[in-house]
Each structure stands twice: as C-alpha cells, then as structure tokens.
CSV table of C-alpha atoms and ligand atoms in Angstrom, one decimal:
chain,number,residue,atom,x,y,z
A,875,MET,CA,-22.5,-8.1,-29.6
A,876,GLN,CA,-21.0,-10.7,-27.3
A,877,ALA,CA,-17.3,-11.8,-27.1
A,878,LYS,CA,-18.5,-15.2,-28.3
A,879,ASP,CA,-19.5,-13.5,-31.6
A,880,LEU,CA,-15.8,-12.6,-32.2
A,881,LEU,CA,-14.4,-16.2,-31.7
A,882,SER,CA,-14.6,-16.7,-35.5
A,883,THR,CA,-12.1,-13.9,-36.0
A,884,LEU,CA,-9.4,-15.4,-34.0
A,885,ASN,CA,-6.4,-17.2,-35.6
A,886,ASP,CA,-4.9,-20.4,-34.2
A,887,HIS,CA,-2.4,-18.5,-32.0
A,888,GLN,CA,-5.1,-16.3,-30.4
A,889,LEU,CA,-7.5,-19.3,-29.9
A,890,ALA,CA,-4.9,-20.9,-27.6
A,891,TYR,CA,-5.3,-18.1,-25.1
A,892,VAL,CA,-9.1,-17.9,-24.6
A,893,ASN,CA,-11.8,-20.0,-23.0
A,894,LEU,CA,-15.0,-18.1,-22.6
A,895,ASP,CA,-16.5,-21.4,-21.1
A,896,LEU,CA,-13.8,-21.8,-18.4
A,897,PRO,CA,-15.8,-23.9,-15.9
A,898,ASN,CA,-14.7,-22.3,-12.5
A,899,PRO,CA,-12.1,-19.6,-12.6
A,900,LYS,CA,-12.3,-19.4,-8.9
A,901,ASN,CA,-11.3,-23.0,-8.4
A,902,GLY,CA,-8.0,-22.1,-6.8
A,903,ASP,CA,-5.8,-23.0,-9.8
A,904,TYR,CA,-5.8,-19.4,-11.2
A,905,MET,CA,-4.8,-16.0,-10.2
A,906,LEU,CA,-7.5,-13.8,-11.9
A,907,ALA,CA,-6.9,-10.3,-13.3
A,908,SER,CA,-9.2,-7.7,-14.8
A,909,PHE,CA,-8.1,-5.1,-17.3
A,910,HIS,CA,-9.7,-2.1,-19.1
A,911,LEU,CA,-8.6,-2.8,-22.6
A,912,VAL,CA,-9.1,-0.6,-25.8
A,913,PRO,CA,-7.6,-2.4,-28.9
A,914,GLY,CA,-5.4,-0.6,-31.4
A,915,LYS,CA,-6.8,-0.1,-34.9
A,916,ASN,CA,-5.9,-3.4,-36.3
A,917,LEU,CA,-7.7,-5.8,-33.9
A,918,ASN,CA,-11.0,-6.3,-32.2
A,919,ILE,CA,-11.2,-6.5,-28.4
A,920,LEU,CA,-11.2,-10.2,-28.3
A,921,GLN,CA,-8.2,-10.5,-30.6
A,922,ALA,CA,-6.3,-7.8,-28.6
A,923,ALA,CA,-7.3,-9.5,-25.4
A,924,CYS,CA,-5.9,-13.0,-26.6
A,925,GLU,CA,-2.6,-11.2,-27.6
A,926,VAL,CA,-2.4,-9.7,-24.1
A,927,SER,CA,-3.1,-13.1,-22.5
A,928,ALA,CA,-0.4,-14.6,-24.7
A,929,GLU,CA,2.3,-12.0,-24.1
A,930,SER,CA,1.6,-12.0,-20.3
A,931,SER,CA,1.9,-15.8,-19.9
A,932,THR,CA,3.6,-18.2,-22.3
A,933,GLY,CA,3.3,-16.7,-25.7
A,934,THR,CA,4.5,-14.1,-28.2
A,935,ASN,CA,2.9,-12.9,-31.4
A,936,PHE,CA,2.9,-16.1,-33.4
A,937,LEU,CA,2.3,-19.8,-32.5
A,938,VAL,CA,5.7,-21.4,-32.1
A,939,GLN,CA,6.6,-25.0,-33.0
A,940,THR,CA,8.6,-25.4,-29.8
A,941,GLU,CA,5.5,-25.3,-27.5
A,942,THR,CA,4.7,-28.6,-25.7
A,943,ALA,CA,1.5,-30.2,-24.3
A,944,TYR,CA,2.6,-29.1,-20.8
A,945,SER,CA,3.6,-25.5,-21.8
A,946,LYS,CA,0.1,-25.1,-23.2
A,947,LEU,CA,-1.4,-25.9,-19.9
A,948,LEU,CA,0.2,-22.7,-18.6
A,949,ASN,CA,-1.4,-20.5,-21.1
A,950,ALA,CA,-3.4,-17.6,-19.6
A,951,LEU,CA,-7.0,-17.6,-20.7
A,952,VAL,CA,-9.3,-14.8,-21.5
A,953,TYR,CA,-12.4,-16.0,-19.8
A,954,ASP,CA,-14.8,-13.0,-19.9
A,955,ILE,CA,-15.2,-9.7,-21.6
A,956,ASP,CA,-17.7,-6.9,-20.7
A,957,MET,CA,-18.2,-5.6,-24.1
A,958,LYS,CA,-19.9,-2.5,-22.8
A,959,ASP,CA,-17.2,-1.3,-20.5
A,960,ASN,CA,-14.3,-3.0,-22.2
A,961,ILE,CA,-13.3,-5.1,-19.0
A,962,VAL,CA,-11.3,-8.2,-19.9
A,963,LYS,CA,-10.9,-10.9,-17.4
A,964,ILE,CA,-7.8,-13.3,-17.7
A,965,ALA,CA,-7.1,-16.4,-15.7
A,966,TYR,CA,-3.4,-17.0,-15.0
A,967,PRO,CA,-2.4,-20.7,-14.0
A,968,ARG,CA,-0.7,-20.1,-10.7
A,969,ARG,CA,2.1,-22.5,-11.6
A,970,LEU,CA,3.3,-19.8,-14.0
A,971,PHE,CA,4.8,-17.9,-11.0
A,972,ASP,CA,8.0,-18.2,-9.1
A,973,ARG,CA,7.4,-20.8,-6.3
A,974,GLY,CA,9.3,-18.6,-3.9
A,975,GLY,CA,6.4,-16.0,-3.3
A,976,ASN,CA,7.8,-13.5,-5.7
A,977,VAL,CA,5.7,-10.3,-6.5
A,978,GLN,CA,8.3,-9.0,-8.9
A,979,ASN,CA,7.8,-12.1,-11.1
A,980,ILE,CA,3.9,-11.6,-11.2
A,981,MET,CA,4.3,-7.9,-12.0
A,982,THR,CA,6.7,-8.8,-14.8
A,983,TYR,CA,3.9,-10.8,-16.4
A,984,ILE,CA,0.8,-8.7,-15.8
A,985,ALA,CA,2.4,-5.2,-15.7
A,986,GLY,CA,5.3,-5.9,-18.0
A,987,ASN,CA,5.7,-6.3,-21.8
A,988,ILE,CA,1.9,-6.0,-22.4
A,989,PHE,CA,2.1,-2.2,-21.5
A,990,GLY,CA,4.4,-1.8,-24.6
A,991,MET,CA,2.3,-3.7,-27.1
A,992,LYS,CA,1.5,-1.9,-30.3
A,993,GLU,CA,-2.0,-3.6,-30.7
A,994,ILE,CA,-3.5,-1.9,-27.6
A,995,SER,CA,-4.3,1.8,-27.1
A,996,ALA,CA,-5.4,1.4,-23.4
A,997,LEU,CA,-4.7,-1.3,-20.9
A,998,LYS,CA,-5.2,-0.6,-17.3
A,999,LEU,CA,-4.8,-3.5,-14.8
A,1000,LEU,CA,-7.8,-2.8,-12.5
A,1001,ASP,CA,-7.8,-5.6,-10.0
A,1002,VAL,CA,-6.4,-9.1,-9.2
A,1003,ARG,CA,-7.7,-12.0,-7.2
A,1004,PHE,CA,-5.3,-14.4,-5.4
A,1005,PRO,CA,-6.6,-17.9,-4.7
A,1006,PRO,CA,-6.0,-19.2,-1.1
A,1007,VAL,CA,-3.4,-21.7,-2.1
A,1008,MET,CA,-1.3,-18.9,-3.7
A,1009,LEU,CA,-1.5,-16.8,-0.5
A,1010,GLU,CA,0.3,-19.7,1.3
A,1011,GLN,CA,3.3,-18.9,-0.8
A,1012,TYR,CA,3.6,-15.3,0.1
A,1013,ASP,CA,4.9,-13.6,3.3
A,1014,GLY,CA,2.3,-10.9,3.7
A,1015,PRO,CA,2.9,-8.4,6.5
A,1016,SER,CA,4.6,-9.5,9.7
A,1017,TYR,CA,4.9,-6.3,12.0
A,1018,THR,CA,1.6,-4.6,11.6
A,1019,LEU,CA,-0.3,-1.5,12.6
A,1020,ASP,CA,-1.7,-3.6,15.5
A,1021,ASP,CA,1.9,-4.1,16.8
A,1022,MET,CA,2.5,-0.4,16.4
A,1023,ARG,CA,-0.6,0.5,18.3
A,1024,LYS,CA,0.5,-1.8,21.1
A,1025,TYR,CA,3.9,-0.2,21.2
A,1026,LEU,CA,2.5,3.4,21.2
A,1027,ASN,CA,-0.6,2.5,23.4
A,1028,VAL,CA,-2.7,4.2,20.9
A,1029,TYR,CA,-6.0,2.5,19.9
A,1030,ASP,CA,-8.9,4.8,19.3
A,1031,ARG,CA,-7.5,7.2,16.8
A,1032,PRO,CA,-5.2,7.3,13.7
A,1033,ILE,CA,-1.4,7.3,14.3
A,1034,LEU,CA,-0.6,11.0,13.9
A,1035,GLY,CA,2.6,11.7,12.0
A,1036,THR,CA,4.6,14.1,10.0
A,1037,ILE,CA,7.2,14.3,7.2
A,1038,VAL,CA,10.0,16.7,7.9
A,1039,LYS,CA,10.0,19.6,5.5
A,1040,PRO,CA,11.8,21.2,3.6
A,1041,LYS,CA,11.9,17.8,1.8
A,1042,MET,CA,15.7,18.2,1.5
A,1043,GLY,CA,18.4,20.5,2.6
A,1044,LEU,CA,18.4,20.5,6.5
A,1045,SER,CA,21.5,19.3,8.3
A,1046,SER,CA,21.1,16.3,10.5
A,1047,ALA,CA,20.9,18.5,13.5
A,1048,GLU,CA,18.3,20.8,11.9
A,1049,TYR,CA,16.3,17.7,10.8
A,1050,ALA,CA,16.4,16.3,14.3
A,1051,GLU,CA,15.2,19.6,15.8
A,1052,VAL,CA,12.0,19.4,13.6
A,1053,CYS,CA,11.5,15.8,14.8
A,1054,TYR,CA,11.9,16.8,18.4
A,1055,ASP,CA,9.5,19.8,17.9
A,1056,PHE,CA,6.7,17.6,16.4
A,1057,ARG,CA,7.1,15.0,19.0
A,1058,VAL,CA,7.0,17.4,22.0
A,1059,GLY,CA,3.9,18.9,20.3
A,1060,GLY,CA,2.3,15.5,20.8
A,1061,GLY,CA,3.0,13.7,17.4
A,1062,ASP,CA,3.5,10.0,17.4
A,1063,PHE,CA,5.4,9.3,14.2
A,1064,VAL,CA,8.0,11.0,12.0
A,1065,LYS,CA,9.1,9.8,8.6
A,1066,ASN,CA,12.0,10.6,6.3
A,1067,ASP,CA,10.8,12.2,3.1
A,1068,GLU,CA,11.0,9.9,0.0
A,1069,PRO,CA,14.2,11.4,-1.3
A,1070,GLN,CA,16.1,11.2,2.1
A,1071,ALA,CA,19.3,9.2,1.6
A,1072,ASP,CA,23.0,9.9,2.3
A,1073,GLN,CA,23.4,13.4,1.2
A,1074,ASP,CA,26.6,15.4,2.0
A,1075,PHE,CA,24.8,18.0,4.0
A,1076,CYS,CA,23.0,15.3,6.0
A,1077,PRO,CA,25.1,12.3,6.3
A,1078,TYR,CA,23.1,9.2,7.0
A,1079,ASP,CA,25.0,8.2,10.1
A,1080,LYS,CA,24.7,11.7,11.6
A,1081,MET,CA,20.9,11.8,10.7
A,1082,VAL,CA,20.4,8.5,12.5
A,1083,ALA,CA,22.4,9.7,15.7
A,1084,HIS,CA,20.7,13.0,15.9
A,1085,VAL,CA,17.2,11.5,15.5
A,1086,LYS,CA,18.1,9.1,18.3
A,1087,GLN,CA,19.1,12.0,20.6
A,1088,ALA,CA,16.0,14.0,19.6
A,1089,MET,CA,13.7,11.0,20.2
A,1090,ASP,CA,15.2,10.2,23.7
A,1091,LYS,CA,14.7,13.8,24.7
A,1092,ALA,CA,11.1,13.9,23.5
A,1093,VAL,CA,10.2,10.5,25.1
A,1094,LYS,CA,11.7,11.7,28.4
A,1095,GLU,CA,9.7,15.0,28.3
A,1096,THR,CA,6.4,13.6,27.1
A,1097,TRP,CA,6.4,10.0,28.7
A,1098,HIS,CA,5.1,8.8,25.4
A,1099,LYS,CA,6.6,6.3,23.0
A,1100,LYS,CA,7.6,7.8,19.6
A,1101,ILE,CA,8.4,6.2,16.2
A,1102,HIS,CA,10.7,7.2,13.3
A,1103,SER,CA,10.4,5.8,9.9
A,1104,PHE,CA,13.9,5.8,8.3
A,1105,ASN,CA,14.2,5.7,4.5
A,1106,VAL,CA,16.5,2.8,3.8
A,1107,SER,CA,16.2,3.0,0.0
A,1108,SER,CA,19.7,2.6,-1.5
A,1109,PRO,CA,21.8,2.1,-4.6
A,1110,ASP,CA,22.4,-1.6,-3.8
A,1111,TYR,CA,21.5,-4.4,-1.4
A,1112,ASP,CA,24.6,-4.1,0.8
A,1113,THR,CA,24.0,-0.4,1.4
A,1114,MET,CA,20.3,-1.0,2.2
A,1115,ILE,CA,21.2,-3.6,4.8
A,1116,ALA,CA,24.0,-1.5,6.2
A,1117,ARG,CA,21.6,1.3,6.7
A,1118,CYS,CA,19.1,-1.0,8.4
A,1119,GLU,CA,21.8,-2.4,10.7
A,1120,MET,CA,23.1,1.1,11.5
A,1121,ILE,CA,19.6,2.0,12.7
A,1122,ARG,CA,19.3,-1.2,14.7
A,1123,ASN,CA,22.7,-0.6,16.4
A,1124,ALA,CA,22.0,3.0,17.2
A,1125,GLY,CA,20.1,2.1,20.4
A,1126,PHE,CA,16.6,2.4,19.2
A,1127,GLU,CA,14.2,0.0,21.1
A,1128,PRO,CA,12.2,-2.4,19.0
A,1129,GLY,CA,9.1,-0.7,17.8
A,1130,SER,CA,10.6,2.8,17.9
A,1131,TYR,CA,11.8,2.6,14.3
A,1132,ALA,CA,10.4,1.6,10.9
A,1133,PHE,CA,12.1,1.0,7.5
A,1134,LEU,CA,10.7,3.1,4.7
A,1135,ILE,CA,11.3,1.9,1.2
A,1136,ASP,CA,10.5,3.8,-2.0
A,1137,GLY,CA,8.9,0.7,-3.5
A,1138,THR,CA,8.1,2.0,-6.9
A,1139,THR,CA,11.7,3.1,-7.6
A,1140,ALA,CA,13.6,0.6,-5.4
A,1141,GLY,CA,11.4,-2.2,-6.6
A,1142,TRP,CA,9.7,-5.2,-5.2
A,1143,MET,CA,12.9,-7.2,-4.4
A,1144,ALA,CA,13.8,-4.5,-2.0
A,1145,VAL,CA,10.4,-4.6,-0.3
A,1146,GLN,CA,10.5,-8.4,0.0
A,1147,THR,CA,14.1,-8.3,1.1
A,1148,LEU,CA,13.2,-6.0,4.0
A,1149,ARG,CA,10.1,-8.1,4.9
A,1150,ARG,CA,12.2,-11.4,5.0
A,1151,LYS,CA,15.3,-10.0,6.8
A,1152,TYR,CA,13.4,-7.8,9.4
A,1153,PRO,CA,10.1,-9.4,10.3
A,1154,ASP,CA,10.1,-7.5,13.6
A,1155,VAL,CA,10.2,-4.1,11.9
A,1156,PHE,CA,7.3,-2.0,10.3
A,1157,ILE,CA,8.1,-1.9,6.6
A,1158,HIS,CA,6.8,1.4,5.2
A,1159,PHE,CA,6.1,1.3,1.4
A,1160,HIS,CA,6.4,4.9,0.0
A,1161,ARG,CA,5.0,4.9,-3.6
A,1162,ALA,CA,6.7,7.9,-5.1
A,1163,GLY,CA,6.3,7.5,-8.9
A,1164,HIS,CA,3.1,5.4,-8.8
A,1165,GLY,CA,1.3,8.2,-10.5
A,1166,ALA,CA,2.8,7.1,-13.9
A,1167,PHE,CA,0.8,4.0,-13.6
A,1168,THR,CA,-2.2,4.7,-11.4
A,1169,ARG,CA,-3.6,8.2,-12.4
A,1170,PRO,CA,-7.1,7.7,-13.7
A,1171,GLU,CA,-6.3,9.6,-16.8
A,1172,ASN,CA,-3.5,7.3,-17.7
A,1173,PRO,CA,-4.9,4.7,-20.2
A,1174,ILE,CA,-2.0,2.4,-19.6
A,1175,GLY,CA,-0.9,1.2,-16.1
A,1176,TYR,CA,-2.5,-0.2,-13.0
A,1177,SER,CA,-4.9,0.9,-10.2
A,1178,VAL,CA,-4.1,2.1,-6.7
A,1179,LEU,CA,-5.9,-1.0,-5.6
A,1180,VAL,CA,-3.5,-3.4,-7.6
A,1181,LEU,CA,-0.4,-1.6,-6.2
A,1182,SER,CA,-1.8,-1.8,-2.7
A,1183,LYS,CA,-2.8,-5.4,-2.9
A,1184,PHE,CA,0.6,-6.4,-4.1
A,1185,ALA,CA,2.3,-4.4,-1.4
A,1186,ARG,CA,0.2,-6.4,1.1
A,1187,LEU,CA,1.1,-9.7,-0.5
A,1188,ALA,CA,4.8,-8.7,-0.6
A,1189,GLY,CA,4.7,-8.0,3.1
A,1190,ALA,CA,4.8,-4.2,3.4
A,1191,SER,CA,3.4,-3.3,6.9
A,1192,GLY,CA,1.9,-0.1,5.4
A,1193,ILE,CA,1.6,1.6,2.1
A,1194,HIS,CA,0.5,5.2,1.1
A,1195,THR,CA,-2.9,4.8,-0.4
A,1196,GLY,CA,-3.8,8.4,-1.0
A,1197,THR,CA,-6.1,11.1,0.4
A,1198,ALA,CA,-9.1,10.3,-1.8
A,1199,GLY,CA,-9.0,13.8,-3.2
A,1200,VAL,CA,-9.0,15.6,0.3
A,1201,GLY,CA,-5.2,16.4,-0.1
A,1202,LYS,CA,-2.9,17.7,-2.8
A,1203,MET,CA,-2.5,14.5,-4.8
A,1204,ALA,CA,-4.9,13.1,-7.6
A,1205,GLY,CA,-7.2,10.5,-6.0
A,1206,SER,CA,-10.8,9.6,-5.5
A,1207,PRO,CA,-12.7,7.6,-2.9
A,1208,GLY,CA,-13.4,5.0,-5.6
A,1209,GLU,CA,-9.6,4.5,-5.9
A,1210,ASP,CA,-8.0,5.4,-2.6
A,1211,ILE,CA,-10.7,4.3,-0.1
A,1212,THR,CA,-11.2,1.0,-1.9
A,1213,ALA,CA,-7.5,0.4,-1.8
A,1214,ALA,CA,-7.3,1.3,1.9
A,1215,ASP,CA,-10.2,-0.9,2.8
A,1216,GLU,CA,-8.9,-3.9,0.8
A,1217,ILE,CA,-5.5,-4.0,2.5
A,1218,LEU,CA,-6.9,-3.6,6.0
A,1219,HIS,CA,-9.5,-6.3,6.1
A,1220,LEU,CA,-9.6,-10.1,5.6
A,1221,PHE,CA,-12.5,-10.1,3.1
A,1222,LYS,CA,-13.2,-7.2,0.7
A,1223,SER,CA,-14.6,-6.5,-2.7
A,1224,GLY,CA,-12.2,-4.6,-5.0
A,1225,HIS,CA,-13.1,-3.1,-8.4
A,1226,THR,CA,-13.8,-6.5,-10.0
A,1227,PHE,CA,-13.2,-9.4,-7.5
A,1228,GLU,CA,-14.0,-10.3,-4.0
A,1229,GLN,CA,-10.7,-11.1,-2.3
A,1230,SER,CA,-10.3,-13.4,0.7
A,1231,TRP,CA,-6.9,-12.9,2.3
A,1232,ALA,CA,-7.6,-16.0,4.5
A,1233,THR,CA,-5.7,-19.1,3.9
A,1234,ILE,CA,-8.2,-21.0,6.1
A,1235,GLN,CA,-11.5,-20.8,4.3
A,1236,MET,CA,-14.9,-20.4,5.8
A,1237,ASN,CA,-16.0,-23.9,4.6
A,1238,ASP,CA,-13.0,-25.4,6.4
A,1239,GLU,CA,-14.1,-27.9,9.0
A,1240,ASP,CA,-11.2,-27.2,11.3
A,1241,PHE,CA,-12.0,-23.6,11.1
A,1242,VAL,CA,-15.6,-24.2,11.9
A,1243,THR,CA,-14.6,-26.2,15.1
A,1244,ILE,CA,-12.2,-23.4,16.1
A,1245,GLU,CA,-14.8,-20.8,15.7
A,1246,ALA,CA,-17.3,-22.8,17.8
A,1247,LEU,CA,-14.7,-23.1,20.5
A,1248,ASP,CA,-13.9,-19.5,20.4
A,1249,ALA,CA,-17.5,-18.6,20.9
A,1250,LYS,CA,-16.8,-19.3,24.5
A,1251,ASN,CA,-13.2,-18.0,24.8
A,1252,GLN,CA,-13.4,-15.1,22.5
A,1253,GLU,CA,-9.6,-15.4,22.3
A,1254,ILE,CA,-8.5,-17.2,19.2
A,1255,LEU,CA,-10.6,-15.2,16.7
A,1256,LYS,CA,-10.2,-11.8,18.2
A,1257,ASP,CA,-7.0,-11.3,16.2
A,1258,ASP,CA,-8.0,-12.9,12.9
A,1259,SER,CA,-4.6,-12.5,11.3
A,1260,TRP,CA,-3.7,-16.2,12.1
A,1261,ARG,CA,-6.2,-17.1,9.5
A,1262,GLY,CA,-4.1,-15.6,6.6
A,1263,ILE,CA,-2.3,-12.6,5.2
A,1264,LYS,CA,-2.2,-10.0,8.0
A,1265,LYS,CA,-3.4,-6.5,7.6
A,1266,CYS,CA,-1.5,-3.8,5.8
A,1267,CYS,CA,-1.9,-0.3,7.0
A,1268,PRO,CA,-3.1,2.5,4.8
A,1269,ILE,CA,-0.7,5.6,5.1
A,1270,ILE,CA,-2.5,8.7,4.4
A,1271,SER,CA,-0.5,11.7,3.3
A,1272,GLY,CA,-0.1,14.5,0.8
A,1273,GLY,CA,-1.3,18.0,1.3
A,1274,LEU,CA,-3.2,17.2,4.5
A,1275,ASN,CA,-3.4,19.6,7.6
A,1276,PRO,CA,-5.3,19.5,10.8
A,1277,THR,CA,-8.5,21.0,9.3
A,1278,LEU,CA,-8.6,17.9,6.9
A,1279,LEU,CA,-8.3,15.2,9.4
A,1280,LYS,CA,-12.0,14.7,10.0
A,1281,PRO,CA,-13.1,15.1,6.4
A,1282,PHE,CA,-10.7,12.2,5.5
A,1283,ILE,CA,-11.8,10.0,8.4
A,1284,ASP,CA,-15.4,10.6,7.4
A,1285,LEU,CA,-14.6,9.4,3.9
A,1286,MET,CA,-12.5,6.4,5.2
A,1287,GLY,CA,-15.1,5.4,7.9
A,1288,SER,CA,-12.3,4.2,10.1
A,1289,VAL,CA,-9.4,5.5,12.1
A,1290,ASP,CA,-7.2,2.6,11.4
A,1291,PHE,CA,-4.5,4.2,9.6
A,1292,ILE,CA,-1.3,6.4,9.9
A,1293,THR,CA,-1.5,9.9,8.6
A,1294,THR,CA,1.5,12.1,7.9
A,1295,MET,CA,1.4,15.8,7.3
A,1296,GLY,CA,4.3,17.8,6.0
A,1297,ALA,CA,3.4,21.4,5.1
A,1298,GLY,CA,0.3,20.9,7.1
A,1299,VAL,CA,2.4,20.9,10.3
A,1300,HIS,CA,5.5,22.9,9.2
A,1301,ALA,CA,4.0,25.9,7.6
A,1302,HIS,CA,3.0,27.7,10.7
A,1303,PRO,CA,4.9,30.9,11.4
A,1304,ARG,CA,5.0,30.0,15.0
A,1305,GLY,CA,6.7,26.6,14.2
A,1306,THR,CA,6.2,22.9,14.1
A,1307,LYS,CA,5.5,22.4,17.9
A,1308,VAL,CA,2.4,24.7,17.7
A,1309,TRP,CA,0.9,22.8,14.7
A,1310,ALA,CA,1.6,19.3,16.0
A,1311,THR,CA,-0.4,20.5,18.9
A,1312,ALA,CA,-3.1,21.7,16.4
A,1313,LEU,CA,-3.1,18.3,14.9
A,1314,ILE,CA,-3.6,16.6,18.3
A,1315,GLN,CA,-6.4,19.0,19.1
A,1316,ALA,CA,-8.2,18.3,15.8
A,1317,CYS,CA,-8.0,14.6,16.7
A,1318,GLU,CA,-9.4,15.2,20.2
A,1319,ALA,CA,-12.2,17.2,18.6
A,1320,TYR,CA,-13.0,14.3,16.4
A,1321,LYS,CA,-13.0,11.8,19.2
A,1322,ALA,CA,-15.2,14.1,21.2
A,1323,GLY,CA,-17.6,14.5,18.3
A,1324,ILE,CA,-17.1,18.3,18.4
A,1325,ASP,CA,-16.8,20.5,15.4
A,1326,ILE,CA,-13.2,21.8,15.1
A,1327,HIS,CA,-14.5,25.4,15.0
A,1328,GLU,CA,-16.2,24.9,18.3
A,1329,TYR,CA,-13.3,23.1,19.8
A,1330,ALA,CA,-10.9,25.9,18.6
A,1331,LYS,CA,-12.7,28.4,20.7
A,1332,ASN,CA,-10.6,27.2,23.7
A,1333,HIS,CA,-7.7,25.6,21.8
A,1334,SER,CA,-5.6,28.4,20.3
A,1335,GLU,CA,-3.2,26.2,18.3
A,1336,LEU,CA,-6.2,24.7,16.4
A,1337,ALA,CA,-7.7,28.1,16.0
A,1338,GLU,CA,-4.5,29.3,14.3
A,1339,ALA,CA,-4.5,26.3,12.0
A,1340,ILE,CA,-8.1,27.0,10.9
A,1341,GLU,CA,-7.2,30.6,10.4
A,1342,PHE,CA,-4.2,29.7,8.3
A,1343,PHE,CA,-5.7,26.9,6.2
A,1344,GLU,CA,-9.3,27.9,5.9
A,1345,LYS,CA,-8.6,31.5,5.3
A,1346,LYS,CA,-5.0,32.7,4.6
A,1347,GLY,CA,-3.7,29.4,3.3
A,1348,LYS,CA,-6.0,29.7,0.3
A,1349,LYS,CA,-4.5,33.0,-1.0
A,1350,LYS,CA,-1.7,32.3,-3.4
B,683,CAP,C1,3.5,14.7,1.7
B,683,CAP,C2,4.7,14.0,1.0
B,683,CAP,C3,4.5,12.6,0.6
B,683,CAP,C4,3.2,12.4,-0.2
B,683,CAP,C5,3.3,11.4,-1.2
B,683,CAP,C6,5.2,14.8,-0.2
B,683,CAP,O1,4.1,16.0,2.1
B,683,CAP,O2,5.8,14.0,1.8
B,683,CAP,O3,5.6,12.1,-0.1
B,683,CAP,O4,2.3,12.1,0.7
B,683,CAP,O5,2.0,11.2,-1.7
B,683,CAP,O6,6.3,14.8,-0.5
B,683,CAP,O7,4.3,15.2,-0.9
B,683,CAP,P1,2.9,17.0,2.3
B,683,CAP,P2,1.1,9.9,-1.4
B,683,CAP,O8,2.2,16.6,3.6
B,683,CAP,O9,3.7,18.4,2.6
B,683,CAP,O10,2.1,17.1,1.1
B,683,CAP,O11,1.0,9.8,0.1
B,683,CAP,O12,-0.1,10.1,-2.2
B,683,CAP,O13,1.9,8.7,-2.1
B,684,MG,MG1,10.2,-11.5,-23.8
B,685,MG,MG1,7.2,13.1,0.5
C-alpha cells in the first residue's frame, strides 16, 4: 500500500494539505519536518497526516469559507509518507513564520496544538530542515565554544566542569567554597544547578559576590582562567536582565562568566532575549523538563535532535545533549550523539534530513572564488563560522564521573564539548578538590592514550575514583 492509494479517502479539507508530487521540497521555499505518526482509530495515516498538516499551518478541522487564494499558498503540505515506518514528511512554506527569526513561533506551529489532537495516537517530531534563506533570519550562536577555548587556552580536550551539589541548600559562602575546591583541583568550569535562583538561604547577590571572591582566589593560585555559568532563569524579563547586569557589574572579566537558562521551562523567548542582548556571553541552555517530550518511550513529543537544532538556531552557545546512555539519564547514541554532531558542524545528517547550516552554499560562485583564494592563505576558511550559523556546543552531563570520561569521548568521537560532573566530583569522602584532580587525571590519561587503570598506578586521586565508582559506587 502506498500513500497515493489513500488519496481517494481524503475530503476536500484534507486534500488542501497534501501534495505527494511536490516537485522540489528542498527548493528553499519550505522548512521541512518529519514526524513519526500513528493515527487514532477513526482515520488512516494519510487522513491523519493531512489533519496534522492543516492544524500546524493555516487550517482547523473543517474547510472555512474565509480562506483566500493567498492563505491557501501558506498551507503546509504532506509530501511523503513512509508507510512501513509511519514517517510523515511535511513542507512548511517559510512565509508562515514570524519574520523576526522567532523559534517560539515555529515551535507553536510544529510542536503546538497538534500534540493535543484526538485523531493521533502517536506524533513525534523527529527532524527538521531549515533552508538557507531561512537561516539568514535567525541569530544562531554568537559567543561559541571556540571563544571559550581561546579564553581558557584549552584546545585539545573537553572543557572540564562541575555542577555544585547538593543541588540546593548551601549558603552562598558554602557554595563558593565548593567552586573554589573544584577550581584549585584543576577544573575549568562550574555551573549553577538548574533550580538555582534567589533562594533565602543563598541570596542571588551574595552568591554572585562569593563566587567572584572564590574565582579570584582560584585564578591567583592556579594561574589558569576559570568560568562560572550563572543561572539567570527568572520569573520575568526585568528580573532576568537585572541578574545578568548584576553579574556583569560584579567585576568578572569578559569570558569568565556564562548565562545559564532553563530553556524548557523559561521558554524560547528567554533564550533569544539573552542571545540578542548579550552577544559577548556564552548562553548555556539547560534543558530540564525536556524528557517529557524527548524520551524514546514517549509517543508524543519531539526528539533530542529537534530540541538541539532549534537551540542552535535560537542562538544558544551550548545545550545539554545527553550522555548517550553512559550517565544516569535516558539516552542513546542514536539520539544524543546525532544531536551533538548536528549542532557542532556546518553540514550533518540528522534522523531524516541533511542539514546545511551554511548561508553561503557550496555552488555559490563567490564562495568558490573565496575558497580558491584561501587555498593559498588558509586563513578565511579555517574558521568556517563566517559561512553561516555558528557551532553550538554539546554540554555533556548527568551521572558522569572520571571513569566515564573516556567511554563517552569514544562514543562521541570528539573532545569538542563541555562536560559537567556533579556527584561524579562531589561524592568523594575526601572532598571536591581530590576528585576534580581525578577528573583532570582521567583526561590526561585519555590524551596520553593510557588506560585509566594503568595511569592510576601513580595517580592516587584517580585510583580512589576508580575504587569508588567501579567498585564501591555500585553497591546501593
Ligand atoms: C547533573 C545535573 C544536570 C543533568 C541534566 C543533574 O548532575 O546537574 O542537571 O546533567 O541532565 O541535576 O542531574 P549529576 P542533561 O552530574 O550529579 O548527575 O544534561 O541530560 O540535561
Ligand atoms: Mg488555534
Ligand atoms: Mg542539574
């Protein structure tokens, strides 16, 4: 059975939202989306797909007399269905979307009402493809992992970070002590945890001030630059900006602080506001809550890949993409590594589509000339971010510890990410400083191509971490 065989079952309303002979969906006029779709009991897959296409573009559940010749041009179109795997592809005319480069607007279409429709029993947004001309309207990241590497002078390994634990409950001074211990143990990067805000036991202004003191002390003692990612998620815009300004006026040098936003709960507007107001700051997208949409066992929602691609489009400098099953959170290489790869590179294949993030296309004559020129200079193309949407950094966290660093790098096939370990650094009886050192040693072992068990023979902190996590840590 082919999708075409079901055309005769469509009513006039549904027929307005399908074109299985769409000449060239990749002609630049459409944003493309792929869904895994299982219809409810009253519709076949093509009927359900057309209802989804209508509800996620110009339509509703009946043809309306108020539509016009122009409005019909904006109808999304089902253009392909893989009947074996129930994969539906829909082409969205890009003029549907807010001209201001607005991710919230797109997600309201393709991850909005349709998740509530009675006529579907499964609807998972698997992948999206942005045409080059659409990319021009979006900010994409400004301050990237490459800028962070320059600031830290760290190039040939992951950025090694932690999340202060317990997640909540420390005073600002106690919080800053943990930051200091991790930094003097050799760590690069400390993040607030996702619920950190202005709690009465740790007032925001006190936390900022104490983190600054701890950072200055650690930088002075280690001669290494350090970074703190402050959670600026807030109840309203003015409070979020006030927190950002408080941090910027606390004496931190540019590059030494990042703004963390709980993007799933604070929303796309908060993410894009931070990107547009603070292009000189690393915007750190924490995705707490994403599991309600992304877990593979959820029949309705969107993939980690989709969330990560929109985070890059919106201008997040980095987003958590998961530990691909190595850590404590649900995830798989098929999901997490695909997402991490997609947001790091200029051209990558996702679950359904090949995505070019370049606004200058390979067949662009000017580009060909530049590339020929560069063949001699090796300057222009070295950093290819000028060609389009800059890279977004995978942030790898959740149940990791020093013994899991290499297993994840081996899965990822790259060291171009930030990793943050919470319990994996703070669980040690001898304290955070010891295990920050263990993390550094695990990274040194990786760079030297030496197994951590071998390397631990003359690195006691790593030996203790192995003992704890590979042996004791397993006993409940
Ligand atoms: C990790 C973490 C992060 C998770 C979120 C936590 O702490 O602070 O929020 O990384 O998951 O609260 O679990 P641990 P993800 O290192 O102690 O687990 O990165 O998958 O979004
Ligand atoms: Mg409506
Ligand atoms: Mg957390």
